[in-house]
mmCIF file of C-alpha atoms in Angstrom:
data_model
loop_
_atom_site.group_PDB
_atom_site.id
_atom_site.type_symbol
_atom_site.label_atom_id
_atom_site.label_comp_id
_atom_site.label_asym_id
_atom_site.label_seq_id
_atom_site.Cartn_x
_atom_site.Cartn_y
_atom_site.Cartn_z
ATOM 1 C CA UNK U 933 15.637 34.800 -2.080
ATOM 2 C CA UNK U 934 17.944 32.157 -3.486
ATOM 3 C CA UNK U 935 17.370 32.016 -7.211
ATOM 4 C CA UNK U 936 19.550 30.887 -10.102
ATOM 5 C CA UNK U 937 20.466 33.670 -12.459
ATOM 6 C CA UNK U 938 22.996 32.025 -14.670
ATOM 7 C CA UNK U 939 23.102 28.418 -15.979
ATOM 8 C CA UNK U 940 26.279 27.643 -14.083
ATOM 9 C CA UNK U 941 25.873 29.526 -10.842
ATOM 10 C CA UNK U 942 27.788 29.421 -7.615
ATOM 11 C CA UNK U 943 26.754 26.672 -5.183
ATOM 12 C CA UNK U 944 24.654 27.870 -2.268
ATOM 13 C CA UNK U 945 23.193 25.814 0.538
ATOM 14 C CA UNK U 946 20.243 26.785 2.701
ATOM 15 C CA UNK U 947 18.143 25.307 5.487
ATOM 16 C CA UNK U 948 20.719 22.689 6.562
ATOM 17 C CA UNK U 949 21.211 21.522 2.965
ATOM 18 C CA UNK U 950 17.518 21.011 2.347
ATOM 19 C CA UNK U 951 17.517 23.692 -0.362
ATOM 20 C CA UNK U 952 20.691 23.693 -2.441
ATOM 21 C CA UNK U 953 21.327 25.707 -5.579
ATOM 22 C CA UNK U 954 23.902 24.347 -8.016
ATOM 23 C CA UNK U 955 25.162 21.856 -5.436
ATOM 24 C CA UNK U 956 28.416 20.045 -6.033
ATOM 25 C CA UNK U 957 26.941 16.611 -6.353
ATOM 26 C CA UNK U 958 26.298 13.871 -8.845
ATOM 27 C CA UNK U 959 23.649 11.226 -9.081
ATOM 28 C CA UNK U 960 23.347 7.803 -10.635
ATOM 29 C CA UNK U 961 21.665 8.485 -13.975
ATOM 30 C CA UNK U 962 23.195 11.873 -14.629
ATOM 31 C CA UNK U 963 24.373 12.448 -18.192
ATOM 32 C CA UNK U 964 27.629 14.191 -19.008
ATOM 33 C CA UNK U 965 25.993 17.448 -20.131
ATOM 34 C CA UNK U 966 23.472 17.501 -17.325
ATOM 35 C CA UNK U 967 23.932 19.967 -14.483
ATOM 36 C CA UNK U 968 22.139 19.900 -11.150
ATOM 37 C CA UNK U 969 20.379 23.217 -10.603
ATOM 38 C CA UNK U 970 18.406 22.464 -7.459
ATOM 39 C CA UNK U 971 18.603 19.785 -4.771
ATOM 40 C CA UNK U 972 15.691 19.544 -2.374
ATOM 41 C CA UNK U 973 15.076 17.717 0.872
ATOM 42 C CA UNK U 974 12.269 17.913 3.405
ATOM 43 C CA UNK U 975 12.400 21.038 5.562
ATOM 44 C CA UNK U 976 14.497 20.414 8.705
ATOM 45 C CA UNK U 977 11.542 21.310 10.906
ATOM 46 C CA UNK U 978 9.715 18.219 9.631
ATOM 47 C CA UNK U 979 12.408 16.070 11.211
ATOM 48 C CA UNK U 980 11.682 17.301 14.735
ATOM 49 C CA UNK U 981 9.279 14.456 15.608
ATOM 50 C CA UNK U 982 11.896 11.728 15.344
ATOM 51 C CA UNK U 983 14.558 13.880 16.981
ATOM 52 C CA UNK U 984 12.336 14.626 19.951
ATOM 53 C CA UNK U 985 11.274 10.979 20.141
ATOM 54 C CA UNK U 986 14.906 9.857 20.246
ATOM 55 C CA UNK U 987 15.734 12.380 22.968
ATOM 56 C CA UNK U 988 12.770 11.382 25.094
ATOM 57 C CA UNK U 989 13.510 7.684 24.739
ATOM 58 C CA UNK U 990 17.147 8.332 25.611
ATOM 59 C CA UNK U 991 16.073 9.841 28.907
ATOM 60 C CA UNK U 992 13.676 7.052 29.884
ATOM 61 C CA UNK U 993 16.352 4.705 31.352
ATOM 62 C CA UNK U 994 17.326 7.384 33.862
ATOM 63 C CA UNK U 995 13.866 7.090 35.395
ATOM 64 C CA UNK U 996 12.945 3.524 34.491
ATOM 65 C CA UNK U 997 16.091 1.817 35.760
ATOM 66 C CA UNK U 998 14.875 2.013 39.348
ATOM 67 C CA UNK U 999 11.695 0.167 38.418
ATOM 68 C CA UNK U 1000 13.299 -2.422 36.133
ATOM 69 C CA UNK U 1001 16.171 -3.206 38.506
ATOM 70 C CA UNK U 1002 13.737 -4.803 40.936
ATOM 71 C CA UNK U 1003 12.784 -7.424 38.318
ATOM 72 C CA UNK U 1004 16.098 -8.238 36.683
ATOM 73 C CA UNK U 1005 19.644 -8.925 37.734
ATOM 74 C CA UNK U 1006 22.549 -6.533 37.171
ATOM 75 C CA UNK U 1007 23.785 -8.305 34.045
ATOM 76 C CA UNK U 1008 20.318 -8.378 32.542
ATOM 77 C CA UNK U 1009 19.850 -4.713 33.347
ATOM 78 C CA UNK U 1010 23.057 -3.860 31.528
ATOM 79 C CA UNK U 1011 21.842 -5.885 28.559
ATOM 80 C CA UNK U 1012 18.494 -4.085 28.498
ATOM 81 C CA UNK U 1013 20.172 -0.670 28.621
ATOM 82 C CA UNK U 1014 22.663 -1.702 25.939
ATOM 83 C CA UNK U 1015 19.865 -2.915 23.701
ATOM 84 C CA UNK U 1016 17.768 0.160 24.397
ATOM 85 C CA UNK U 1017 20.413 2.656 23.352
ATOM 86 C CA UNK U 1018 21.443 0.543 20.345
ATOM 87 C CA UNK U 1019 17.887 0.631 19.081
ATOM 88 C CA UNK U 1020 17.627 4.371 19.661
ATOM 89 C CA UNK U 1021 20.850 4.846 17.713
ATOM 90 C CA UNK U 1022 19.549 2.722 14.847
ATOM 91 C CA UNK U 1023 16.215 4.517 14.803
ATOM 92 C CA UNK U 1024 17.909 7.912 14.696
ATOM 93 C CA UNK U 1025 20.383 6.792 12.045
ATOM 94 C CA UNK U 1026 17.662 5.360 9.802
ATOM 95 C CA UNK U 1027 15.541 8.479 10.191
ATOM 96 C CA UNK U 1028 18.492 10.661 9.262
ATOM 97 C CA UNK U 1029 19.316 8.510 6.238
ATOM 98 C CA UNK U 1030 15.712 8.691 5.131
ATOM 99 C CA UNK U 1031 15.863 12.486 5.236
ATOM 100 C CA UNK U 1032 19.297 12.662 3.613
ATOM 101 C CA UNK U 1033 18.606 10.442 0.622
ATOM 102 C CA UNK U 1034 14.949 11.215 -0.130
ATOM 103 C CA UNK U 1035 15.664 14.101 -2.458
ATOM 104 C CA UNK U 1036 14.194 16.005 -5.324
ATOM 105 C CA UNK U 1037 16.559 17.112 -8.054
ATOM 106 C CA UNK U 1038 16.027 19.683 -10.770
ATOM 107 C CA UNK U 1039 18.618 19.687 -13.520
ATOM 108 C CA UNK U 1040 18.930 21.742 -16.689
ATOM 109 C CA UNK U 1041 17.199 18.880 -18.540
ATOM 110 C CA UNK U 1042 14.697 17.209 -16.209
ATOM 111 C CA UNK U 1043 13.103 16.802 -12.823
ATOM 112 C CA UNK U 1044 13.835 13.787 -10.637
ATOM 113 C CA UNK U 1045 12.453 12.383 -7.417
ATOM 114 C CA UNK U 1046 14.485 9.901 -5.382
ATOM 115 C CA UNK U 1047 12.438 7.907 -2.882
ATOM 116 C CA UNK U 1048 14.027 5.442 -0.497
ATOM 117 C CA UNK U 1049 11.384 3.777 1.618
ATOM 118 C CA UNK U 1050 12.805 2.295 4.843
ATOM 119 C CA UNK U 1051 16.220 2.618 3.155
ATOM 120 C CA UNK U 1052 15.775 -0.792 1.510
ATOM 121 C CA UNK U 1053 13.336 0.166 -1.262
ATOM 122 C CA UNK U 1054 14.447 2.547 -3.998
ATOM 123 C CA UNK U 1055 12.228 4.384 -6.466
ATOM 124 C CA UNK U 1056 13.487 7.003 -8.898
ATOM 125 C CA UNK U 1057 11.023 9.044 -10.937
ATOM 126 C CA UNK U 1058 12.154 11.378 -13.683
ATOM 127 C CA UNK U 1059 10.485 13.647 -16.183
ATOM 128 C CA UNK U 1060 11.988 15.774 -18.927
ATOM 129 C CA UNK U 1061 10.824 19.360 -19.097
ATOM 130 C CA UNK U 1062 9.085 18.606 -22.399
ATOM 131 C CA UNK U 1063 6.773 16.223 -20.519
ATOM 132 C CA UNK U 1064 5.953 18.611 -17.681
ATOM 133 C CA UNK U 1065 2.429 19.926 -18.126
ATOM 134 C CA UNK U 1066 1.746 21.595 -14.793
ATOM 135 C CA UNK U 1067 3.555 22.460 -11.576
ATOM 136 C CA UNK U 1068 1.480 22.982 -8.417
ATOM 137 C CA UNK U 1069 2.274 24.100 -4.887
ATOM 138 C CA UNK U 1070 0.280 23.020 -1.848
ATOM 139 C CA UNK U 1071 1.037 24.710 1.430
ATOM 140 C CA UNK U 1072 -1.584 23.895 4.060
ATOM 141 C CA UNK U 1073 -1.546 24.773 7.720
ATOM 142 C CA UNK U 1074 -0.107 27.419 9.999
ATOM 143 C CA UNK U 1075 3.332 25.903 10.520
ATOM 144 C CA UNK U 1076 4.072 25.219 6.817
ATOM 145 C CA UNK U 1077 2.890 28.710 5.941
ATOM 146 C CA UNK U 1078 4.891 30.383 8.706
ATOM 147 C CA UNK U 1079 8.082 28.453 8.033
ATOM 148 C CA UNK U 1080 7.534 28.468 4.250
ATOM 149 C CA UNK U 1081 7.589 24.832 3.300
ATOM 150 C CA UNK U 1082 5.114 22.764 1.320
ATOM 151 C CA UNK U 1083 4.511 20.185 -1.384
ATOM 152 C CA UNK U 1084 5.362 20.668 -5.029
ATOM 153 C CA UNK U 1085 3.553 18.466 -7.528
ATOM 154 C CA UNK U 1086 4.949 18.161 -11.037
ATOM 155 C CA UNK U 1087 2.314 16.798 -13.381
ATOM 156 C CA UNK U 1088 3.523 15.106 -16.497
ATOM 157 C CA UNK U 1089 1.718 14.530 -19.739
ATOM 158 C CA UNK U 1090 -0.003 11.302 -20.653
ATOM 159 C CA UNK U 1091 0.654 8.142 -18.700
ATOM 160 C CA UNK U 1092 3.964 9.232 -17.210
ATOM 161 C CA UNK U 1093 3.972 9.213 -13.443
ATOM 162 C CA UNK U 1094 3.754 12.487 -11.586
ATOM 163 C CA UNK U 1095 6.596 13.724 -9.422
ATOM 164 C CA UNK U 1096 6.226 15.003 -5.884
ATOM 165 C CA UNK U 1097 8.541 17.042 -3.697
ATOM 166 C CA UNK U 1098 7.071 16.778 -0.234
ATOM 167 C CA UNK U 1099 7.568 19.310 2.579
ATOM 168 C CA UNK U 1100 10.338 21.170 0.782
ATOM 169 C CA UNK U 1101 11.464 24.683 1.713
ATOM 170 C CA UNK U 1102 10.484 27.661 -0.429
ATOM 171 C CA UNK U 1103 8.105 25.749 -2.687
ATOM 172 C CA UNK U 1104 7.121 28.848 -4.651
ATOM 173 C CA UNK U 1105 10.744 29.448 -5.606
ATOM 174 C CA UNK U 1106 11.003 25.788 -6.628
ATOM 175 C CA UNK U 1107 8.053 26.206 -8.969
ATOM 176 C CA UNK U 1108 9.560 29.383 -10.404
ATOM 177 C CA UNK U 1109 12.832 27.630 -11.126
ATOM 178 C CA UNK U 1110 11.109 24.650 -12.765
ATOM 179 C CA UNK U 1111 8.921 26.891 -14.915
ATOM 180 C CA UNK U 1112 11.891 28.996 -16.031
ATOM 181 C CA UNK U 1113 13.909 25.920 -16.947
ATOM 182 C CA UNK U 1114 10.943 24.424 -18.757
ATOM 183 C CA UNK U 1115 10.565 27.544 -20.897
ATOM 184 C CA UNK U 1116 14.170 27.379 -22.099
ATOM 185 C CA UNK O 135 29.153 -30.871 26.777
ATOM 186 C CA UNK O 136 26.689 -33.646 27.651
ATOM 187 C CA UNK O 137 22.920 -33.462 27.544
ATOM 188 C CA UNK O 138 22.918 -33.422 31.346
ATOM 189 C CA UNK O 139 25.111 -30.330 31.350
ATOM 190 C CA UNK O 140 22.793 -28.544 28.903
ATOM 191 C CA UNK O 141 19.757 -29.596 30.937
ATOM 192 C CA UNK O 142 21.365 -28.418 34.175
ATOM 193 C CA UNK O 143 22.293 -25.153 32.540
ATOM 194 C CA UNK O 144 18.734 -24.335 31.438
ATOM 195 C CA UNK O 145 17.133 -25.478 34.666
ATOM 196 C CA UNK O 146 19.569 -23.355 36.677
ATOM 197 C CA UNK O 147 18.156 -20.222 35.032
ATOM 198 C CA UNK O 148 14.827 -18.807 36.047
ATOM 199 C CA UNK O 149 12.165 -18.791 33.348
ATOM 200 C CA UNK O 150 12.376 -15.032 33.004
ATOM 201 C CA UNK O 151 16.146 -15.036 32.693
ATOM 202 C CA UNK O 152 15.908 -17.801 30.117
ATOM 203 C CA UNK O 153 13.416 -15.760 28.159
ATOM 204 C CA UNK O 154 15.693 -12.721 28.228
ATOM 205 C CA UNK O 155 18.639 -14.811 27.106
ATOM 206 C CA UNK O 156 16.778 -16.430 24.220
ATOM 207 C CA UNK O 157 15.235 -13.122 23.214
ATOM 208 C CA UNK O 158 18.639 -11.477 23.327
ATOM 209 C CA UNK O 159 20.239 -14.154 21.162
ATOM 210 C CA UNK O 160 17.499 -14.194 18.540
ATOM 211 C CA UNK O 161 16.918 -10.450 18.440
ATOM 212 C CA UNK O 162 20.622 -9.731 18.630
ATOM 213 C CA UNK O 163 21.270 -12.048 15.727
ATOM 214 C CA UNK O 164 18.579 -10.409 13.597
ATOM 215 C CA UNK O 165 19.791 -6.948 14.589
ATOM 216 C CA UNK O 166 23.339 -7.876 13.631
ATOM 217 C CA UNK O 167 22.125 -9.171 10.274
ATOM 218 C CA UNK O 168 20.198 -5.965 9.700
ATOM 219 C CA UNK O 169 23.225 -3.840 10.589
ATOM 220 C CA UNK O 170 25.379 -5.756 8.107
ATOM 221 C CA UNK O 171 22.778 -5.311 5.369
ATOM 222 C CA UNK O 172 22.660 -1.585 6.167
ATOM 223 C CA UNK O 173 26.354 -1.241 5.325
ATOM 224 C CA UNK O 174 25.698 -2.477 1.827
ATOM 225 C CA UNK O 175 22.556 -0.368 1.495
ATOM 226 C CA UNK O 176 24.427 2.785 2.405
ATOM 227 C CA UNK O 177 26.967 2.043 -0.308
ATOM 228 C CA UNK O 178 24.096 1.668 -2.776
ATOM 229 C CA UNK O 179 22.538 4.906 -1.581
ATOM 230 C CA UNK O 180 25.814 6.779 -1.939
ATOM 231 C CA UNK O 181 26.174 5.465 -5.493
ATOM 232 C CA UNK O 182 22.661 6.682 -6.288
ATOM 233 C CA UNK O 183 23.231 10.128 -4.821
ATOM 234 C CA UNK O 184 26.752 11.289 -4.259
ATOM 235 C CA UNK O 185 26.715 13.096 -0.917
ATOM 236 C CA UNK O 186 30.049 14.432 0.263
ATOM 237 C CA UNK O 187 30.038 12.948 3.734
ATOM 238 C CA UNK O 188 33.775 12.148 4.025
ATOM 239 C CA UNK O 189 32.938 8.578 4.999
ATOM 240 C CA UNK O 190 30.891 9.532 8.045
ATOM 241 C CA UNK O 191 27.847 7.530 6.983
ATOM 242 C CA UNK O 192 29.788 4.309 6.553
ATOM 243 C CA UNK O 193 31.554 4.937 9.858
ATOM 244 C CA UNK O 194 28.207 5.287 11.612
ATOM 245 C CA UNK O 195 27.030 2.148 9.878
ATOM 246 C CA UNK O 196 30.053 0.218 11.101
ATOM 247 C CA UNK O 197 29.405 1.624 14.560
ATOM 248 C CA UNK O 198 25.861 0.300 14.398
ATOM 249 C CA UNK O 199 27.184 -3.096 13.398
ATOM 250 C CA UNK O 200 29.604 -2.982 16.316
ATOM 251 C CA UNK O 201 26.755 -2.221 18.743
ATOM 252 C CA UNK O 202 24.714 -5.052 17.266
ATOM 253 C CA UNK O 203 27.637 -7.443 17.657
ATOM 254 C CA UNK O 204 28.106 -6.381 21.266
ATOM 255 C CA UNK O 205 24.431 -7.005 21.988
ATOM 256 C CA UNK O 206 24.528 -10.434 20.346
ATOM 257 C CA UNK O 207 27.734 -11.561 22.019
ATOM 258 C CA UNK O 208 26.589 -10.244 25.387
ATOM 259 C CA UNK O 209 23.339 -12.195 25.121
ATOM 260 C CA UNK O 210 25.157 -15.309 23.961
ATOM 261 C CA UNK O 211 28.019 -15.426 26.401
ATOM 262 C CA UNK O 212 27.304 -13.299 29.422
ATOM 263 C CA UNK O 213 23.593 -13.553 30.087
#
């Protein structure tokens, strides 16, 4: 199981970069003595719905063109197909960006959650280990249990907002890492 | 172009074709605007989290903008 043993370990990437130990990356509010220990993204399996949707919609013109061509002219048909595939491309691109940039980060000092809703709305939540009161894992259902992904909830003390890592791989290992860093 | 020419142009199109043309122009324009905004948003995202993508994300964003421009220009000039 991937697990950090030393404070400055060797980078390792798992599950299509959805579980990264000591990744070579930086983020916006990172301080000079802060090191990224863990970078988390949603498990790749959770991205299948939009991938399958894009594939299915890409195939529709091959069957639908015979029906649509009886209503529209050739130029209009080309326009419809052009628009159709442009929208599929945009949908796929946005979905990928949403997966890529919605991350959870655990550093040697704190825990952060980057949320980008529809790419246009940004929310960054952070909590120092001193403020972390409880870390919980929720793994419900056959598929999350079989493929080992789930939700990690980091509860913070007082009125600070809680942090959530949703549908991340190896959630139990994530909790172990956070607890070990919090004890230091 | 006189008013008569504009009038003749719109009456020469069927109602459905006119609808497709107007829809294409308006939607294409909004789509193009969205694609341009996305370029800037991706730059902001990359500043927030430094992913080593070798410029692929911006390239895809420019590609999206290109598609949007094609759709808009096609609706404006060809339809």
